[in-house]
PDB file of C-alpha atoms in Angstrom:
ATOM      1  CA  UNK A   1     -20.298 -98.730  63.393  1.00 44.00           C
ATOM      2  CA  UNK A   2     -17.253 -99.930  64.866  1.00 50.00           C
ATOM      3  CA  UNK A   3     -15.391 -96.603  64.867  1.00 56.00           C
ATOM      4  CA  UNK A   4     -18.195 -94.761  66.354  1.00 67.00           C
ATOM      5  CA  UNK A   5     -18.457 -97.983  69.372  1.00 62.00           C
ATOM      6  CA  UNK A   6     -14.599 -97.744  69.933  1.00 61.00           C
ATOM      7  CA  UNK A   7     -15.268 -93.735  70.257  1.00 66.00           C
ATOM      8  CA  UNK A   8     -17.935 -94.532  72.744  1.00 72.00           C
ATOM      9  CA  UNK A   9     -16.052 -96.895  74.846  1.00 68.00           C
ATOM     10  CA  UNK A  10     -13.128 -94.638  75.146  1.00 68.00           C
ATOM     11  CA  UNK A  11     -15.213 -91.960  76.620  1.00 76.00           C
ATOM     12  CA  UNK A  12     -17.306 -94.459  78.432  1.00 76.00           C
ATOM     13  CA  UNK A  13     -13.692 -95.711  80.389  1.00 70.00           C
ATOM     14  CA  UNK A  14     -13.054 -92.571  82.126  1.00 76.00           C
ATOM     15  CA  UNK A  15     -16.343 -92.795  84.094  1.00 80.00           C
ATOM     16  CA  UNK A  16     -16.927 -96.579  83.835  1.00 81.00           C
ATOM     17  CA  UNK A  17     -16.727 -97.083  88.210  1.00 85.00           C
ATOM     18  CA  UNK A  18     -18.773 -93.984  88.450  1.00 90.00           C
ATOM     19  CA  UNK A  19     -21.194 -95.394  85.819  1.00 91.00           C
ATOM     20  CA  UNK A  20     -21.185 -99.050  87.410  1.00 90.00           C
ATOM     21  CA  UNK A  21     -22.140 -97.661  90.737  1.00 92.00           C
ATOM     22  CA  UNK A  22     -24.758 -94.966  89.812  1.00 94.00           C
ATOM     23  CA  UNK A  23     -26.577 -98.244  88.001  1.00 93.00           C
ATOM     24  CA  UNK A  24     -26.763-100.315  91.068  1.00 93.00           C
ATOM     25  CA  UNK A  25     -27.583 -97.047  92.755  1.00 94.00           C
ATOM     26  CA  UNK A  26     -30.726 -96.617  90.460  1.00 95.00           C
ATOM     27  CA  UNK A  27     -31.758-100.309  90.239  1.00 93.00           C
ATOM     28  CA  UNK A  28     -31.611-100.926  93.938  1.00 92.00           C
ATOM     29  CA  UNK A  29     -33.215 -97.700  95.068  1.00 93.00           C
ATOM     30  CA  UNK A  30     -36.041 -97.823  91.854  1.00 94.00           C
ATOM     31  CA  UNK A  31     -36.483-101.697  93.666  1.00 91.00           C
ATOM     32  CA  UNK A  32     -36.656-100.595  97.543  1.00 91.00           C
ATOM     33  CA  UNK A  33     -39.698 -98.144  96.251  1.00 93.00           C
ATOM     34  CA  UNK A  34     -41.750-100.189  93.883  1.00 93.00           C
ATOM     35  CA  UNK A  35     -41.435-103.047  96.773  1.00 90.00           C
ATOM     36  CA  UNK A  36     -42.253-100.500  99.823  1.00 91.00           C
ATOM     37  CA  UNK A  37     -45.179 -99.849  97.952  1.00 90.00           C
ATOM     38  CA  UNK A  38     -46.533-102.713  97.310  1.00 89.00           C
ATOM     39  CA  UNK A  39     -45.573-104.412 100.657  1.00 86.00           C
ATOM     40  CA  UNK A  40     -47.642-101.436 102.444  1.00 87.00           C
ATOM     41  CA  UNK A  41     -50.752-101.815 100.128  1.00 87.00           C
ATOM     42  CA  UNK A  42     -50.492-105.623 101.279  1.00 85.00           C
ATOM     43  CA  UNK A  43     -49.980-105.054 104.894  1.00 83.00           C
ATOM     44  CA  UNK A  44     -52.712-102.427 105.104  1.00 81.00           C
ATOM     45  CA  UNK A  45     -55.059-105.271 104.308  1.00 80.00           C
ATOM     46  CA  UNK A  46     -53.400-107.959 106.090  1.00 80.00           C
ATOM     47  CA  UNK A  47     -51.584-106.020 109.193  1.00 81.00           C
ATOM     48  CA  UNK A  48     -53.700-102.740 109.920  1.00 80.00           C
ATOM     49  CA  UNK A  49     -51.076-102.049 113.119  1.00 79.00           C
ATOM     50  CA  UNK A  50     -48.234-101.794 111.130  1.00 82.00           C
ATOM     51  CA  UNK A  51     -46.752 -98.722 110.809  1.00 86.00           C
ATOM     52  CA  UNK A  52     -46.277 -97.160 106.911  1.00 86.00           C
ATOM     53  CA  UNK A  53     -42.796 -96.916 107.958  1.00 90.00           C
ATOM     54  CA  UNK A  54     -41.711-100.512 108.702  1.00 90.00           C
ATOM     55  CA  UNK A  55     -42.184-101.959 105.028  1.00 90.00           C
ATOM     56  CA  UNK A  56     -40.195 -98.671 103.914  1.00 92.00           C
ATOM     57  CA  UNK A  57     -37.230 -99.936 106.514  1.00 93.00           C
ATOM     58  CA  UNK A  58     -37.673-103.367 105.751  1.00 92.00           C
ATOM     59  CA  UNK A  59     -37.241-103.204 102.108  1.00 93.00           C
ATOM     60  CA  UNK A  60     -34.414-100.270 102.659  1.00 94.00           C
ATOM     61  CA  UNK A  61     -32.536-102.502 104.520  1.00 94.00           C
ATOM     62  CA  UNK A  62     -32.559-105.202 102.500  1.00 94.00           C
ATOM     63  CA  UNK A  63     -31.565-103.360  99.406  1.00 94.00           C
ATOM     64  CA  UNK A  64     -28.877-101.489 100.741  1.00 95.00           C
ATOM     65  CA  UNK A  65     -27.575-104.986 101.825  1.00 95.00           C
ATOM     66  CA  UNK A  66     -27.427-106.672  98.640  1.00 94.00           C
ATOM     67  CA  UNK A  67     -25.842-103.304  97.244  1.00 93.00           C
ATOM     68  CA  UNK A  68     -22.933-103.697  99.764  1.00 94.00           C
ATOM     69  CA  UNK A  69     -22.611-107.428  98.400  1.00 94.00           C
ATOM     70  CA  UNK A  70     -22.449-106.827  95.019  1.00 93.00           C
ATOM     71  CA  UNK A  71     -18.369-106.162  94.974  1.00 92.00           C
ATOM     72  CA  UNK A  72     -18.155-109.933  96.984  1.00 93.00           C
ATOM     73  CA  UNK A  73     -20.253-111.620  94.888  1.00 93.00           C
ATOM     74  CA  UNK A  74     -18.445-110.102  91.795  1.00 88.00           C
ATOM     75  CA  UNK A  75     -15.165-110.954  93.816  1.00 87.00           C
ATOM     76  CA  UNK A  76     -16.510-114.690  93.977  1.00 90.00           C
ATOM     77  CA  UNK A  77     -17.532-114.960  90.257  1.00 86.00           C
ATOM     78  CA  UNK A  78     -14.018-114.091  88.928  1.00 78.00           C
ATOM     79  CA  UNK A  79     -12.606-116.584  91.221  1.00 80.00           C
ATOM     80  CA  UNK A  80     -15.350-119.441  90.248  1.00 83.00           C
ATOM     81  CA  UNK A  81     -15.970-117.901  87.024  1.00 79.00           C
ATOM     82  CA  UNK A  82     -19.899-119.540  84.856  1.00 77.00           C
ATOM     83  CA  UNK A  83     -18.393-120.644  81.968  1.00 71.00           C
ATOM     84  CA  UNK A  84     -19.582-123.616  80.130  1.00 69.00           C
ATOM     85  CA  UNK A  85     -16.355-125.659  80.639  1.00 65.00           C
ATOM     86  CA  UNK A  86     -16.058-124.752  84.486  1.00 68.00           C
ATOM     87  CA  UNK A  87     -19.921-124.778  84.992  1.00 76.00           C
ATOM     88  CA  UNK A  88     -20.000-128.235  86.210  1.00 80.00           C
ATOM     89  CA  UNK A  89     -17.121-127.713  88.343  1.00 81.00           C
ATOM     90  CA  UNK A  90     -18.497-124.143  89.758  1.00 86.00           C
ATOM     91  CA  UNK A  91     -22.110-124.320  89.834  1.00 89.00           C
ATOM     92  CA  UNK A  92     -22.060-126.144  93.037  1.00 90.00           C
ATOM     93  CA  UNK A  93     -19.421-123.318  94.570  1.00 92.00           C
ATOM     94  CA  UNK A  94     -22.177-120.638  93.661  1.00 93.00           C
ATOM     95  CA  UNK A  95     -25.204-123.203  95.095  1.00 94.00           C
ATOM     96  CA  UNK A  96     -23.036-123.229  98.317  1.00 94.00           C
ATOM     97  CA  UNK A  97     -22.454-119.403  97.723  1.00 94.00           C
ATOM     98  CA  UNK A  98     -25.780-118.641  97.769  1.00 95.00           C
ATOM     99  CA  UNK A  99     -26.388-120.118 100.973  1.00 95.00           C
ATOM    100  CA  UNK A 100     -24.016-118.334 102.940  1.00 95.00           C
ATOM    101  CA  UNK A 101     -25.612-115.099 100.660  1.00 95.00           C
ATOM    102  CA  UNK A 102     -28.858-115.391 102.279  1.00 95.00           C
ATOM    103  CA  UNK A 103     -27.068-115.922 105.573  1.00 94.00           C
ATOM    104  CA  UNK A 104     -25.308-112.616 105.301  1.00 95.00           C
ATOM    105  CA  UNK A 105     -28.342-110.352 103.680  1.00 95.00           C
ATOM    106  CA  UNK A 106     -30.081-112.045 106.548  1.00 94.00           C
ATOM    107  CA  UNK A 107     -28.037-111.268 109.725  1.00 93.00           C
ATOM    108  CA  UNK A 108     -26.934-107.668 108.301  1.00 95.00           C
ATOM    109  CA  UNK A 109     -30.464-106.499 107.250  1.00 94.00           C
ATOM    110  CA  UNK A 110     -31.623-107.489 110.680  1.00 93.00           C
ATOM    111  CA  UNK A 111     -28.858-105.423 112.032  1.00 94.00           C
ATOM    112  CA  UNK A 112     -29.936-102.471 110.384  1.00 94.00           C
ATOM    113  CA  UNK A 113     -33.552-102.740 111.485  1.00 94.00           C
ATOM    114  CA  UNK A 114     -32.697-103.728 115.179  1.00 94.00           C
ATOM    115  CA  UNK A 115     -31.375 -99.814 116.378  1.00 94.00           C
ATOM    116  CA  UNK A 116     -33.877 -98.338 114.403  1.00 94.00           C
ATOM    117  CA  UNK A 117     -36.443 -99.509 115.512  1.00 94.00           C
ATOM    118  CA  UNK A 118     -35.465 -98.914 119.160  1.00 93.00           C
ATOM    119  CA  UNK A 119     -34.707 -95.058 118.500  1.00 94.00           C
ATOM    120  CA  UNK A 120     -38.544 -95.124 117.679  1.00 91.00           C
ATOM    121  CA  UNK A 121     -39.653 -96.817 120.683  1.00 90.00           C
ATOM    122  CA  UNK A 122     -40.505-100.081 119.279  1.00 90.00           C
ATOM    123  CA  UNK A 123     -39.075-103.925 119.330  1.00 89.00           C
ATOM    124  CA  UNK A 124     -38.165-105.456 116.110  1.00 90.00           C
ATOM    125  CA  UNK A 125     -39.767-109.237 115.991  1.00 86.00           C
ATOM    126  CA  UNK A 126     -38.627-111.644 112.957  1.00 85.00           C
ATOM    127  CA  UNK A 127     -40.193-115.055 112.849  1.00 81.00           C
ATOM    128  CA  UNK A 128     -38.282-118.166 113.917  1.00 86.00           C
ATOM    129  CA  UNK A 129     -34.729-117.927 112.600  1.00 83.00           C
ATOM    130  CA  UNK A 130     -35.154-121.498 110.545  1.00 85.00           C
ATOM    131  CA  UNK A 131     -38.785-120.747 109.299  1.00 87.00           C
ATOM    132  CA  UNK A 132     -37.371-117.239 108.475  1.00 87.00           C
ATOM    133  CA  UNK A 133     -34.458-118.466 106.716  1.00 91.00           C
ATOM    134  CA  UNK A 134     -36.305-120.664 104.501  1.00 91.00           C
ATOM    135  CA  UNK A 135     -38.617-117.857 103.545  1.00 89.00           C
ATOM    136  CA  UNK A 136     -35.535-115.427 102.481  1.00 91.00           C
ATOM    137  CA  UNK A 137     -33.890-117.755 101.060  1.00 93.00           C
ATOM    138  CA  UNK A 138     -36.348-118.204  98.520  1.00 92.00           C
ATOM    139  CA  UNK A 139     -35.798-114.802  97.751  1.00 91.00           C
ATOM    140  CA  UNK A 140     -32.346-114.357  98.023  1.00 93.00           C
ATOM    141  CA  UNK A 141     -31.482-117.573  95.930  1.00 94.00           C
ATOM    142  CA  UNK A 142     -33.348-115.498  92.992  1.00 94.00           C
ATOM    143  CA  UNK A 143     -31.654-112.252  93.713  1.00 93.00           C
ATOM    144  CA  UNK A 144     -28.176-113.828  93.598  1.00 94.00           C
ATOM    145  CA  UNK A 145     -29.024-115.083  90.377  1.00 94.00           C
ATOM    146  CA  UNK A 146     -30.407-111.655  89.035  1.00 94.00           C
ATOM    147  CA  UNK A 147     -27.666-109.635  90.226  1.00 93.00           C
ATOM    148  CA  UNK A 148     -24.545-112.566  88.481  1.00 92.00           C
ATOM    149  CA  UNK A 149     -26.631-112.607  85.581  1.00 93.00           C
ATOM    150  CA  UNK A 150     -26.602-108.887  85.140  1.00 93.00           C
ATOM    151  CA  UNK A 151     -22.959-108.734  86.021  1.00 90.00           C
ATOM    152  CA  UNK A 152     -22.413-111.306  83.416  1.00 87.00           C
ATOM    153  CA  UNK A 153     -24.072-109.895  81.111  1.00 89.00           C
ATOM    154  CA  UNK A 154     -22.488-106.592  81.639  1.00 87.00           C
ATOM    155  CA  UNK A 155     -19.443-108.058  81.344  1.00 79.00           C
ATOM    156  CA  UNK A 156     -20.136-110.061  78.088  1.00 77.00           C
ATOM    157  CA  UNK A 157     -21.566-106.850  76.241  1.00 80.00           C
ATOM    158  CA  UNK A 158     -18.150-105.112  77.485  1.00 76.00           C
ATOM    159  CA  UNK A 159     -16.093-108.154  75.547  1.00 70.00           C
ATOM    160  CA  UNK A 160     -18.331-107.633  72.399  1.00 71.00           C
ATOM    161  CA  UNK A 161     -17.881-103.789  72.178  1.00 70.00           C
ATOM    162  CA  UNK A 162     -14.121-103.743  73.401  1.00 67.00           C
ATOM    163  CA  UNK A 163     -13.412-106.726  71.282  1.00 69.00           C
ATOM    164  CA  UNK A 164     -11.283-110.677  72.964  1.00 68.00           C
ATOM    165  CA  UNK A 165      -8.548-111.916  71.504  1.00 65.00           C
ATOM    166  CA  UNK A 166      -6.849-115.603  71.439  1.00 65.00           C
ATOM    167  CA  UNK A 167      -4.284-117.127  70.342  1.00 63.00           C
ATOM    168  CA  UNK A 168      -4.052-118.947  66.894  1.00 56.00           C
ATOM    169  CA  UNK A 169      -4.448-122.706  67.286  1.00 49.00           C
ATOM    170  CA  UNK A 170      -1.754-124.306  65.800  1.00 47.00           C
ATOM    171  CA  UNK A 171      -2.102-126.041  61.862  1.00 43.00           C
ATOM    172  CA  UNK A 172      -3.266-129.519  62.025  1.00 44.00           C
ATOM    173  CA  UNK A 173      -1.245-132.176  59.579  1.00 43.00           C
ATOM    174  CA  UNK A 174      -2.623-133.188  56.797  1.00 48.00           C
ATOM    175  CA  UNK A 175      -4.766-136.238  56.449  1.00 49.00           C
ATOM    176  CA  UNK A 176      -2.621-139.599  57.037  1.00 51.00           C
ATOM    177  CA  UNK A 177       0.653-137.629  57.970  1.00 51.00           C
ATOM    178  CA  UNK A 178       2.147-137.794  61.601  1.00 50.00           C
ATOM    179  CA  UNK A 179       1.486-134.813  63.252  1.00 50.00           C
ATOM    180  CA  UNK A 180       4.633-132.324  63.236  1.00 50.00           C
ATOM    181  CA  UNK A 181       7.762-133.126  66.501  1.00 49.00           C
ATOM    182  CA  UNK A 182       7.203-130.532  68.766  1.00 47.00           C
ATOM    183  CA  UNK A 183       9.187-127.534  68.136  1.00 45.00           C
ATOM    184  CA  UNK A 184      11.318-125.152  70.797  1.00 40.00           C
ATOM    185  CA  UNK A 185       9.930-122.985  72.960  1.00 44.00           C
ATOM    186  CA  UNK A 186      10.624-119.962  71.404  1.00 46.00           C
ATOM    187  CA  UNK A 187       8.974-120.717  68.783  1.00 44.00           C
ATOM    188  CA  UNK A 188       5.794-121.282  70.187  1.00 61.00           C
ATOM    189  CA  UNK A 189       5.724-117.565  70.959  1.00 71.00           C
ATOM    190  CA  UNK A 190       2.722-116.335  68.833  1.00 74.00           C
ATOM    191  CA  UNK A 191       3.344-114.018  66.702  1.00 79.00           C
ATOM    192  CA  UNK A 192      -0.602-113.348  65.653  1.00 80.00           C
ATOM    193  CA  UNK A 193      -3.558-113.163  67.907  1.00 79.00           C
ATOM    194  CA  UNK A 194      -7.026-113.944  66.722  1.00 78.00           C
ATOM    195  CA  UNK A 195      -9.367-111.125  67.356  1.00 75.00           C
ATOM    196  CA  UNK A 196     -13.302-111.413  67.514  1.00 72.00           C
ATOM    197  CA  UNK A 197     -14.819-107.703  67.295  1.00 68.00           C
ATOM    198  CA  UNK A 198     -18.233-107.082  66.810  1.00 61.00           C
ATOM    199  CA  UNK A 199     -18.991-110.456  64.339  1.00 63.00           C
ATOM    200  CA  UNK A 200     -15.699-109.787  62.681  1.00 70.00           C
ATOM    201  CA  UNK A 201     -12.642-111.136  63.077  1.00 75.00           C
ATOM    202  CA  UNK A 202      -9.309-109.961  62.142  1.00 76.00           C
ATOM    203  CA  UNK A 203      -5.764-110.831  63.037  1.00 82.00           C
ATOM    204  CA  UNK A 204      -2.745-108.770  65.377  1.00 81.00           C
ATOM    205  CA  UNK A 205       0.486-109.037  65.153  1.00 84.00           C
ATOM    206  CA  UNK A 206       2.457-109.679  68.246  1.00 83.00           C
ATOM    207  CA  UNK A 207       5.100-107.411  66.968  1.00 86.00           C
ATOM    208  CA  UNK A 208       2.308-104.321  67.266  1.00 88.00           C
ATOM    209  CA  UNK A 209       0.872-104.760  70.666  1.00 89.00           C
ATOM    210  CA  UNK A 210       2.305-101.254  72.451  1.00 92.00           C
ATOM    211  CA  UNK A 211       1.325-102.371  75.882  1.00 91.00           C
ATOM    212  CA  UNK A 212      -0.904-104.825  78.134  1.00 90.00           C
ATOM    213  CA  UNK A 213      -2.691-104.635  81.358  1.00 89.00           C
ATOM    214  CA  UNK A 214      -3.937-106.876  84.013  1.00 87.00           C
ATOM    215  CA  UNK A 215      -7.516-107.271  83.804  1.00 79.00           C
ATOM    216  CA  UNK A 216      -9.099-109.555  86.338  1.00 71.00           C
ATOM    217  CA  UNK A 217      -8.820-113.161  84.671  1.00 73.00           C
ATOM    218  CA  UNK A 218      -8.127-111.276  81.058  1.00 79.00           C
ATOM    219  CA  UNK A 219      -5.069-109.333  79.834  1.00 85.00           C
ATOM    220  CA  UNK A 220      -5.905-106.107  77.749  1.00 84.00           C
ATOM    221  CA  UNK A 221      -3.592-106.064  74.671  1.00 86.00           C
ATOM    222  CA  UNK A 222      -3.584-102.652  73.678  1.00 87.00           C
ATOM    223  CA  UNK A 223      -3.252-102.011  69.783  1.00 86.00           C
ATOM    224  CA  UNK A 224      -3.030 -99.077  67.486  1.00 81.00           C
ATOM    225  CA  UNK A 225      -5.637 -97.380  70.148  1.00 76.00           C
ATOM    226  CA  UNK A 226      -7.468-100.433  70.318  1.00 77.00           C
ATOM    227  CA  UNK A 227      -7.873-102.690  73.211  1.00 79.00           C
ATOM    228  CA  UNK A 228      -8.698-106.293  72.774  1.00 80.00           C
ATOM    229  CA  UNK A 229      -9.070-109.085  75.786  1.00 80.00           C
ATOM    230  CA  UNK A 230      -7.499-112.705  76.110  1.00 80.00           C
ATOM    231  CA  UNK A 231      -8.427-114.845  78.536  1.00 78.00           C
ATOM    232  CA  UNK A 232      -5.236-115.381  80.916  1.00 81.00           C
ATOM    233  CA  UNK A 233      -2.735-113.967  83.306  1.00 84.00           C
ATOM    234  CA  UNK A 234      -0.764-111.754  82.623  1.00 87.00           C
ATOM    235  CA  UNK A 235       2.312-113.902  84.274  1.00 86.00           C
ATOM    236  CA  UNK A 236       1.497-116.613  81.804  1.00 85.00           C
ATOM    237  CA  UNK A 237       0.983-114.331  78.808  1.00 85.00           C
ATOM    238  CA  UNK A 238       4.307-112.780  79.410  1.00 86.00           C
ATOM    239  CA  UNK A 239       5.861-116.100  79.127  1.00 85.00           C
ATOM    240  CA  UNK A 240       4.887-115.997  75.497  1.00 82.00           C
ATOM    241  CA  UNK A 241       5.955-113.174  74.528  1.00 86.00           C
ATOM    242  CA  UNK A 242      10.130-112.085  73.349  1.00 86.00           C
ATOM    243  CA  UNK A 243      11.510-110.933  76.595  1.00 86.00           C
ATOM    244  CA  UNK A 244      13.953-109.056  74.495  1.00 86.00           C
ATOM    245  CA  UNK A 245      11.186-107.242  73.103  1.00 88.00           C
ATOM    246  CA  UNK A 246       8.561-106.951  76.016  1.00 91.00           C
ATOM    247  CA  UNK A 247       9.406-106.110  79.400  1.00 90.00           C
ATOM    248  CA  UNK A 248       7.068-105.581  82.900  1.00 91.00           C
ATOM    249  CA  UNK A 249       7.096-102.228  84.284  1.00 91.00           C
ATOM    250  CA  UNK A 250       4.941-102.664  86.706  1.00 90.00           C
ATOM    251  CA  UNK A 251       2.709-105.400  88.580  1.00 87.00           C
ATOM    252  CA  UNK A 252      -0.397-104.726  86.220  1.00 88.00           C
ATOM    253  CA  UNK A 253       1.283-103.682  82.912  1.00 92.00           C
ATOM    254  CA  UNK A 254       4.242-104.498  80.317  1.00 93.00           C
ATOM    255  CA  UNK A 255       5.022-102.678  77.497  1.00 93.00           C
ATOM    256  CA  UNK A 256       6.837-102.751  74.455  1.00 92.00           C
ATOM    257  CA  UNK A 257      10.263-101.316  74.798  1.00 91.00           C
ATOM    258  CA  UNK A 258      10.175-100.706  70.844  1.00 90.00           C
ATOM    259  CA  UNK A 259       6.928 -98.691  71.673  1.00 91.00           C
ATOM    260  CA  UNK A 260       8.213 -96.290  74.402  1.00 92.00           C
ATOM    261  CA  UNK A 261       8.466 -92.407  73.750  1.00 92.00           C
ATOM    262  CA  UNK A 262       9.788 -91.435  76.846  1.00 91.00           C
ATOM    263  CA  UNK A 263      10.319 -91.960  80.473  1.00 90.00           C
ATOM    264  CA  UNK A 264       9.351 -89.202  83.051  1.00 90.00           C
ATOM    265  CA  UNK A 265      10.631 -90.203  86.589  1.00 88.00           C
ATOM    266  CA  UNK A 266       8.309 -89.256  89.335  1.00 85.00           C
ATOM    267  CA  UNK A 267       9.562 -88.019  93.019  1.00 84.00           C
ATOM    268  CA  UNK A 268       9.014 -90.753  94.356  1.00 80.00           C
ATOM    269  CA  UNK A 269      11.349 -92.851  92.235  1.00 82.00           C
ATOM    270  CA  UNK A 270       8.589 -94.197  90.093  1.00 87.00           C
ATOM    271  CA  UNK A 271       8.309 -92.948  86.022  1.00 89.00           C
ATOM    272  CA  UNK A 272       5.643 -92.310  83.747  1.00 90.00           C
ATOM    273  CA  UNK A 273       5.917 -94.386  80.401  1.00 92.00           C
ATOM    274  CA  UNK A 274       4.413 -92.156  77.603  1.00 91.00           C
ATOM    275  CA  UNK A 275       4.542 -94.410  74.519  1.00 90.00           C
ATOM    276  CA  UNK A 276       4.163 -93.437  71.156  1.00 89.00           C
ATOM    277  CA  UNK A 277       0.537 -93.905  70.811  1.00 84.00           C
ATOM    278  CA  UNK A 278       0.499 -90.950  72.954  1.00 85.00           C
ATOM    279  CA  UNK A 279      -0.604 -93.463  76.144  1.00 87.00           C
ATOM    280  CA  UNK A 280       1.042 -93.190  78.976  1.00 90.00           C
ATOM    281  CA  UNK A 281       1.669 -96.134  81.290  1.00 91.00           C
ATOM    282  CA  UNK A 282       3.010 -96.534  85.049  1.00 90.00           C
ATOM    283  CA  UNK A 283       6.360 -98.048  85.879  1.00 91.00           C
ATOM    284  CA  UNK A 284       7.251 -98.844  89.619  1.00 89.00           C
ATOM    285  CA  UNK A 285      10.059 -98.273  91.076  1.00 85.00           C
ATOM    286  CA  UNK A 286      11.363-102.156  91.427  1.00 84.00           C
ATOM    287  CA  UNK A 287      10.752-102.527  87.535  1.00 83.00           C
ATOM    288  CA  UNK A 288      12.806 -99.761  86.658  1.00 78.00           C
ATOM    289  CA  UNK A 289      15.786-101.793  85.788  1.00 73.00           C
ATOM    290  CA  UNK A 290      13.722-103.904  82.934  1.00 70.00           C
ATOM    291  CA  UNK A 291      13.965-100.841  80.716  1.00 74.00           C
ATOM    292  CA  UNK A 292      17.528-101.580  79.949  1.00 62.00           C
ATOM    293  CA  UNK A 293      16.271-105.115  78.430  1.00 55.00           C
ATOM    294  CA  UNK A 294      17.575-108.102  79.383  1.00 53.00           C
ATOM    295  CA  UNK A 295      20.796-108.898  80.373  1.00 49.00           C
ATOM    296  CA  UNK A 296      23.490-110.058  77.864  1.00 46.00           C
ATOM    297  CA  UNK A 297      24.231-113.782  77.275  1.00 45.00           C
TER     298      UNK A 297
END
């Protein structure tokens, strides 16, 4: 089972924007239809001197809206992430989020129906801006929670597949002893991670991580072909790592020097790191100099 999901998600990487976009692509469009149809079957009743194509526009218009906003809202979410120990702290960003939401579906939707319904011939006529607003919002306040919570969602089956890591809390004393002085700060480097997989769990050795990434607010630790998220920067991962061990090559990734293959220097006075995983990993130009490890004394 877990061979054949690590297969999948390997394959899956490749294509994973593509396969991101063609998905709000499909859900959006699959939603514009369904609601075009059912908004014309209700205005046909209702509003006999509507035209069949105004519900088409209006319902076009608002869905290829909220597709544009789905990179901001994602944007927003990773800055005021909904996690249980934030929530209190965030939900009222993403209350006040919502808000200006609607206001921006609003005024660009209208946008969009404005010019075309001029090259026809005809005048575009919301309702009352506040009455209007009310109305959308009630809408829109549901739609912003849809679209997080399938974002989230996305993102949490992602973790489960691909697999988080953390770092080992430290032993507790025993009962009635004092709890132990605390020690240097090279030895709080960790040298195992804590990995969660699929209901398992299972431990890495610092020693074997070959390379990690910048992932939003996670850092990919990449393992024997394997990667695994923890939840921080990559700035304050590095600081707890052996500097004479692990070195950044570039604004997004550090590798272990013990891990590298070869270096193949680009034109442009870049390289390409191919590590002995068979990976390959990019090294800027203004990190080139960490590859001779640090300094002496």
């Amino acid at each position: 089972m877990t061979d054949s999901v690590t297969i999948w998600l390997r394959r899956y990487q490749p294509y994973r924007r593509r396969a991101e976009v063609a998905f709000w692509v499909v859900v959006l469009g699959l939603n514009a239809a369904f609601n075009s149809a059912v908004a014309w079957m209700d205005l046909r009743r209702s509003r006999p001197d509507v035209q069949a194509w105004e519900p088409v526009l209006w319902e076009v218009s608002s869905v290829l809206v909220l597709g544009l906003m789905v990179p901001a809202l994602i944007a927003f979410e990773r800055r005021y992430p909904l996690r249980w120990e934030r929530l209190p702290r965030h939900l009222g960003a993403h209350l006040v989020a919502s808000v200006v939401f609607c206001a921006a579906h609003m005024a660009l939707m209208f946008a969009l129906r404005y010019p075309v319904y001029a090259l026809v011939g005809a005048t575009y006529r919301p309702g009352p801006w506040l009455t209007q607003f009310g109305y959308e919002y009630l809408k829109d306040v549901r739609s912003y929670a849809t679209l997080l919570l399938t974002v989230l969602g996305y993102r949490l089956l992602l973790l489960r597949a691909q697999g988080e890591a953390r770092v080992l809390d430290p032993a507790e004393a025993p009962a009635g002893e004092a709890p132990a002085p605390p020690t240097p700060t090279v030895a709080t480097r960790p040298e195992r991670f804590l990995v969660r997989k699929l209901r398992k769990e299972f431990l890495v050795a610092a020693a074997d991580i070959e390379w990690l990434q910048a992932q939003g607010n996670y850092v990919a630790l990449h393992v024997h072909g394997h990667d695994y998220l923890l939840r921080s920067t990559l700035s304050d991962f590095m600081a707890q790592l052996d500097p004479a061990r692990f070195a950044r090559v570039h604004r997004s990734h550090v590798v272990n020097l013990d891990r590298i293959a070869e270096i193949e220097p680009t034109d442009g006075g870049d390289a390409v790191l191919r590590m002995k995983d068979g990976s390959t990993v990019p090294c800027s130009r203004r990190y080139r100099d960490a590859l001779a490890g640090p300094a002496p004394g």
